Amino acid sequence: MSEFSGKTILITGGTRGIGRACAAAFAKDGARVAICGRNDDAAQKAAQEIAAETNGEVRGFGCDIADASAVDAMVKAVSEVFGPIYILVNNAGITRDGLLMRMKSEDWSAVVDTNLTGAFNCCRAVTRDMLKQRAGRIINVSSIIGIRGQGGQTNYAAAKAGLIGFTKALAQELASRGITVNVIAPGYIDTDMTAFITEDIRKELLEKIPLKRVGNGEDIAAATKFLASDGASYITGAVLQVDGGLAM
Ligand code: NAI
C-alpha cells in the first residue's frame, strides 16, 4: 500500500500533458484522483482512459478554473465523490504569446485569469477542508519563464512569477496548520503546449539544456509526488526547478 492510497487529489488540467502524467502516477499509487478540464466530455473521457491504464480511481470534471463559482462547485462535487481533498495540484495553464506592443488585452487577461487567478480560485476553495484536516499539500505549477522571463511572453511570465509570490505568501499563512505550499518550475517539457516549437528551435534549446534532453510529463509527476509525500513535510514555500539544468 502506498502513502497516497485512499487520499483525494485534485489536478487541474489533468486531461493531457503534464497534468495527465501526474494523474496517472497518483492513480497507480492508489490515490483517488479528480482531474478537470474546461470541457466536461473531454475530462470524463480522459479520466476513464487514465483509470483503465492504471487500474485506478479517476473522475473527470468539467470546470473553467478562471470561474470562481465553477471552481467552488467542482471542489464540492469532488469532496462528495471522493472525500475531502488532501492534495491540490494547480497545473492548468495556457499561453497566448506575442510581443507586448501588439498584445491584445484579451490575451493578457486570459493568461493571467487562467494561470494565476485560476490557482487562487482553487486554493481558496480547498483550504477550508485542509484547515479542518490540519493537513494538506498544494503544488503550484509555475515555469522557469516565471523566474527568468522570456521575450514574447510578458503575460505568461507575469502570471507564472505571480504564482511564485502567491505560493510563498500562502505557505506562510498555512504553515502552522500542517499544510505545505510549493512550486514546481518546469523547463522545456514535451507536451501539446510545446508542440508548435520548430525542429531548429528545439535543437537550439537542447544545446542549452545541460542534461541534454527535453523533459516529459513523468519528470514533473515524480517531482509532484515527492512534494506531496510525507518525506517532504519540512518543505514549504520552495521552488523546485525541474528543467534539466536549463535555468541555472
Ligand atoms: P497542455 O496545454 O498540454 O495542458 C494544459 C491543460 O490545462 C489541459 O488539460 C487544459 O484542458 C487545461 N486548461 C487550460 N485552461 C484551463 C481552464 N481555464 N480551466 C481548466 N483547465 C484548463 O499543457 P502542459 O504542457 O501539460 O502544461 C501544464 C502546466 O505546466 C501549465 O501550467 C504550463 O504553463 C506549465 N508548464 C509547461 C511547460 C512545458 O514545456 N510544457 C514548461 C513550464 C511550465
Coordinates of C-alpha atoms and ligand atoms in Angstrom, one line a residue:
M1 CA 0.0 0.0 0.0
S2 CA 1.3 3.4 -0.9
E3 CA 1.2 6.5 1.3
F4 CA -1.2 8.0 -1.2
S5 CA -3.7 5.1 -1.0
G6 CA -7.2 6.5 -0.5
K7 CA -6.1 10.1 -0.4
T8 CA -8.0 12.6 -2.6
I9 CA -6.1 14.6 -5.1
L10 CA -7.4 17.3 -7.5
I11 CA -5.2 18.0 -10.5
T12 CA -6.4 20.9 -12.7
G13 CA -5.9 20.5 -16.4
G14 CA -5.3 16.7 -15.9
T15 CA -6.8 15.8 -19.3
R16 CA -3.4 15.9 -21.2
G17 CA 0.3 16.7 -20.9
I18 CA 1.9 17.2 -17.5
G19 CA -1.4 17.0 -15.6
R20 CA -2.3 13.7 -17.2
A21 CA 1.1 12.2 -16.3
C22 CA 0.6 13.4 -12.7
A23 CA -2.9 11.9 -12.7
A24 CA -1.6 8.5 -13.9
A25 CA 1.2 8.5 -11.4
F26 CA -1.1 9.1 -8.4
A27 CA -3.8 6.7 -9.7
K28 CA -1.2 3.9 -9.9
D29 CA -0.4 4.6 -6.3
G30 CA -4.0 4.2 -5.2
A31 CA -5.0 7.8 -4.7
R32 CA -8.5 9.0 -5.6
V33 CA -7.8 11.3 -8.5
A34 CA -10.0 14.1 -9.7
I35 CA -9.0 15.9 -12.9
C36 CA -10.6 18.9 -14.5
G37 CA -10.6 20.5 -17.9
R38 CA -12.7 23.2 -19.5
N39 CA -14.7 20.6 -21.5
D40 CA -16.8 18.2 -19.4
D41 CA -16.9 15.4 -22.0
A42 CA -13.1 15.6 -22.6
A43 CA -12.4 15.5 -18.8
Q44 CA -14.6 12.4 -18.3
K45 CA -13.1 10.6 -21.3
A46 CA -9.6 11.3 -20.2
A47 CA -10.5 10.2 -16.6
Q48 CA -11.9 6.9 -18.0
E49 CA -8.7 6.3 -20.1
I50 CA -6.4 7.0 -17.2
A51 CA -8.5 4.8 -14.9
A52 CA -8.3 1.9 -17.4
E53 CA -4.5 2.4 -18.0
T54 CA -3.7 2.4 -14.3
N55 CA -6.5 0.3 -12.8
G56 CA -7.0 3.3 -10.5
E57 CA -9.8 5.6 -9.3
V58 CA -10.1 8.6 -11.6
R59 CA -13.0 11.0 -12.2
G60 CA -13.2 13.9 -14.6
F61 CA -14.9 17.2 -14.0
G62 CA -15.7 20.0 -16.5
C63 CA -14.6 23.3 -15.0
D64 CA -13.1 26.6 -16.2
I65 CA -10.7 27.3 -13.3
A66 CA -10.9 31.1 -14.1
D67 CA -14.5 31.0 -12.9
A68 CA -14.6 31.1 -9.1
S69 CA -18.1 29.8 -8.7
A70 CA -17.5 26.9 -11.1
V71 CA -14.4 26.0 -9.0
D72 CA -16.3 26.1 -5.7
A73 CA -18.9 23.8 -7.2
M74 CA -16.3 21.4 -8.6
V75 CA -14.4 21.2 -5.3
K76 CA -17.7 20.5 -3.5
A77 CA -18.5 17.7 -6.1
V78 CA -15.0 16.2 -5.8
S79 CA -15.3 16.1 -2.0
E80 CA -18.8 14.5 -2.2
V81 CA -17.5 11.7 -4.5
F82 CA -14.0 11.1 -3.0
G83 CA -13.9 12.8 0.4
P84 CA -12.0 16.0 1.3
I85 CA -9.1 17.0 -0.9
Y86 CA -5.7 16.3 0.6
I87 CA -3.5 17.3 -2.4
L88 CA -4.2 20.1 -4.9
V89 CA -2.0 20.4 -8.0
N90 CA -2.6 23.7 -9.8
N91 CA -1.4 22.6 -13.2
A92 CA -3.9 24.0 -15.7
G93 CA -2.3 26.7 -17.8
I94 CA -2.3 28.4 -21.2
T95 CA -0.1 30.6 -23.3
R96 CA -1.1 33.5 -25.6
D97 CA 2.3 34.6 -26.8
G98 CA 3.1 37.9 -28.6
L99 CA 5.2 41.0 -28.3
L100 CA 4.0 43.5 -25.7
M101 CA 3.3 46.3 -28.3
R102 CA 0.9 44.0 -30.2
M103 CA -0.5 42.1 -27.3
K104 CA -4.3 42.2 -27.1
S105 CA -5.8 43.0 -23.7
E106 CA -7.8 39.7 -24.0
D107 CA -4.6 37.7 -24.4
W108 CA -3.1 39.4 -21.3
S109 CA -6.3 38.7 -19.3
A110 CA -6.8 35.1 -20.5
V111 CA -3.3 34.1 -19.4
V112 CA -3.5 35.9 -16.0
D113 CA -7.0 34.7 -15.3
T114 CA -6.1 31.0 -16.0
N115 CA -2.6 30.7 -14.8
L116 CA -2.8 32.9 -11.7
T117 CA -6.4 33.7 -10.7
G118 CA -7.3 30.0 -11.5
A119 CA -4.8 28.9 -8.9
F120 CA -6.1 31.4 -6.4
N121 CA -9.7 30.2 -7.0
C122 CA -8.7 26.6 -6.4
C123 CA -6.6 27.2 -3.3
R124 CA -9.3 29.3 -1.8
A125 CA -11.9 26.5 -2.5
V126 CA -9.8 23.7 -0.9
T127 CA -8.3 25.4 2.1
R128 CA -11.4 25.2 4.3
D129 CA -11.3 21.4 4.2
M130 CA -7.5 21.3 4.5
L131 CA -7.7 23.5 7.6
K132 CA -10.2 21.2 9.1
Q133 CA -8.0 18.2 8.4
R134 CA -5.0 20.2 9.7
A135 CA -3.1 18.6 6.7
G136 CA -2.7 19.2 3.0
R137 CA -0.4 19.7 0.1
I138 CA -0.7 22.4 -2.5
I139 CA 1.6 22.2 -5.5
N140 CA 1.6 25.1 -8.0
V141 CA 3.0 24.5 -11.4
S142 CA 4.8 27.7 -12.5
S143 CA 7.6 27.7 -15.1
I144 CA 11.2 28.8 -15.4
I145 CA 9.7 31.6 -17.5
G146 CA 8.3 33.0 -14.2
I147 CA 11.9 33.1 -12.8
R148 CA 13.8 34.5 -15.7
G149 CA 11.3 35.9 -18.2
Q150 CA 11.1 35.4 -22.0
G151 CA 10.6 37.9 -24.8
G152 CA 7.1 37.4 -26.3
Q153 CA 5.7 36.0 -23.1
T154 CA 5.1 39.1 -20.8
N155 CA 1.6 37.8 -19.9
Y156 CA 2.8 34.3 -19.1
A157 CA 5.9 35.4 -17.3
A158 CA 3.9 37.8 -15.1
A159 CA 1.3 35.1 -14.2
K160 CA 4.0 32.4 -13.5
A161 CA 6.1 34.8 -11.4
G162 CA 2.9 35.9 -9.6
L163 CA 2.3 32.3 -8.8
I164 CA 5.7 32.1 -7.0
G165 CA 4.9 35.1 -4.8
F166 CA 1.4 33.8 -4.2
T167 CA 2.9 30.4 -3.1
K168 CA 5.3 32.0 -0.6
A169 CA 2.6 34.2 0.9
L170 CA 0.1 31.3 1.2
A171 CA 2.8 28.9 2.6
Q172 CA 3.3 31.4 5.5
E173 CA -0.5 31.6 6.1
L174 CA -1.0 27.8 6.2
A175 CA 2.3 26.5 7.7
S176 CA 1.0 26.4 11.3
R177 CA -1.9 24.1 10.2
G178 CA 0.3 21.4 8.7
I179 CA -0.4 22.5 5.1
T180 CA 2.6 22.9 2.7
V181 CA 2.5 25.0 -0.4
N182 CA 5.3 24.7 -3.0
V183 CA 6.1 25.5 -6.6
I184 CA 7.4 23.3 -9.4
A185 CA 9.0 25.3 -12.2
P186 CA 9.3 23.0 -15.3
G187 CA 11.7 23.8 -18.1
Y188 CA 11.0 22.6 -21.6
I189 CA 8.6 19.7 -21.4
D190 CA 7.3 17.7 -24.4
T191 CA 3.5 18.3 -24.5
D192 CA 0.8 19.9 -26.7
M193 CA 1.9 23.3 -25.2
T194 CA 5.3 23.0 -26.8
A195 CA 4.3 21.1 -29.9
F196 CA 4.5 24.2 -32.1
I197 CA 8.2 24.6 -31.5
T198 CA 10.1 24.1 -34.7
E199 CA 12.8 21.4 -35.1
D200 CA 15.5 24.2 -35.4
I201 CA 14.5 25.9 -32.2
R202 CA 14.2 22.5 -30.5
K203 CA 17.8 21.8 -31.5
E204 CA 18.9 25.2 -30.2
L205 CA 17.1 24.6 -26.9
L206 CA 18.6 21.1 -26.5
E207 CA 22.1 22.7 -26.8
K208 CA 21.3 24.9 -23.8
I209 CA 19.9 22.1 -21.6
P210 CA 22.8 20.7 -19.5
L211 CA 21.2 17.3 -19.2
K212 CA 20.8 17.2 -23.0
R213 CA 17.2 16.1 -23.2
V214 CA 13.7 17.5 -23.3
G215 CA 11.7 16.8 -20.2
N216 CA 8.5 14.7 -20.1
G217 CA 5.3 14.6 -18.0
E218 CA 6.8 11.8 -15.9
D219 CA 9.7 14.0 -14.8
I220 CA 7.2 16.5 -13.4
A221 CA 4.9 13.8 -12.0
A222 CA 7.9 12.4 -10.0
A223 CA 8.7 15.9 -8.5
T224 CA 5.0 16.4 -7.7
K225 CA 4.8 13.1 -5.9
F226 CA 7.9 14.0 -3.9
L227 CA 6.4 17.3 -2.8
A228 CA 3.1 15.6 -1.9
S229 CA 4.8 12.9 0.1
D230 CA 5.3 12.6 3.8
G231 CA 9.0 12.9 3.2
A232 CA 8.5 16.5 2.0
S233 CA 6.7 17.6 5.2
Y234 CA 9.5 20.0 6.1
I235 CA 9.5 21.8 2.7
T236 CA 7.2 24.7 2.2
G237 CA 7.4 27.9 0.1
A238 CA 10.0 26.3 -2.1
V239 CA 10.5 26.5 -5.8
L240 CA 11.7 23.2 -7.3
Q241 CA 13.1 23.7 -10.8
V242 CA 12.6 20.6 -13.0
D243 CA 14.4 21.7 -16.1
G244 CA 17.4 19.6 -16.8
G245 CA 19.5 22.5 -15.5
L246 CA 18.3 24.9 -18.2
A247 CA 17.7 27.9 -15.8
M248 CA 20.7 27.6 -13.6
Ligands
NAI1 P1 -1.2 21.4 -22.1 O1 -1.6 22.5 -22.9 O2 -0.8 20.1 -22.7 O3 -2.4 21.1 -21.0 C1 -3.0 22.1 -20.3 C2 -4.1 21.6 -19.5 O4 -4.8 22.7 -18.8 C3 -5.2 20.9 -20.4 O5 -5.7 19.8 -19.7 C4 -6.3 22.0 -20.5 O6 -7.6 21.4 -20.6 C5 -6.2 22.7 -19.1 N1 -6.7 24.0 -19.0 C6 -6.3 25.1 -19.7 N2 -7.1 26.1 -19.4 C7 -8.0 25.7 -18.4 C8 -9.0 26.3 -17.7 N3 -9.3 27.6 -17.9 N4 -9.8 25.6 -16.9 C9 -9.5 24.3 -16.7 N5 -8.5 23.6 -17.3 C10 -7.8 24.3 -18.2 O7 0.0 22.0 -21.2 P2 1.2 21.3 -20.4 O8 2.4 21.5 -21.2 O9 0.8 20.0 -19.9 O10 1.3 22.3 -19.1 C11 0.8 22.1 -17.8 C12 1.3 23.2 -16.9 O11 2.7 23.2 -16.9 C13 0.9 24.6 -17.4 O12 0.6 25.4 -16.2 C14 2.1 25.1 -18.1 O13 2.1 26.6 -18.0 C15 3.2 24.5 -17.3 N6 4.5 24.4 -17.9 C16 4.6 23.7 -19.1 C17 5.8 23.7 -19.7 C18 6.1 22.9 -21.0 O14 7.2 22.9 -21.5 N7 5.1 22.1 -21.5 C19 7.0 24.4 -19.2 C20 6.7 25.1 -18.0 C21 5.5 25.1 -17.4

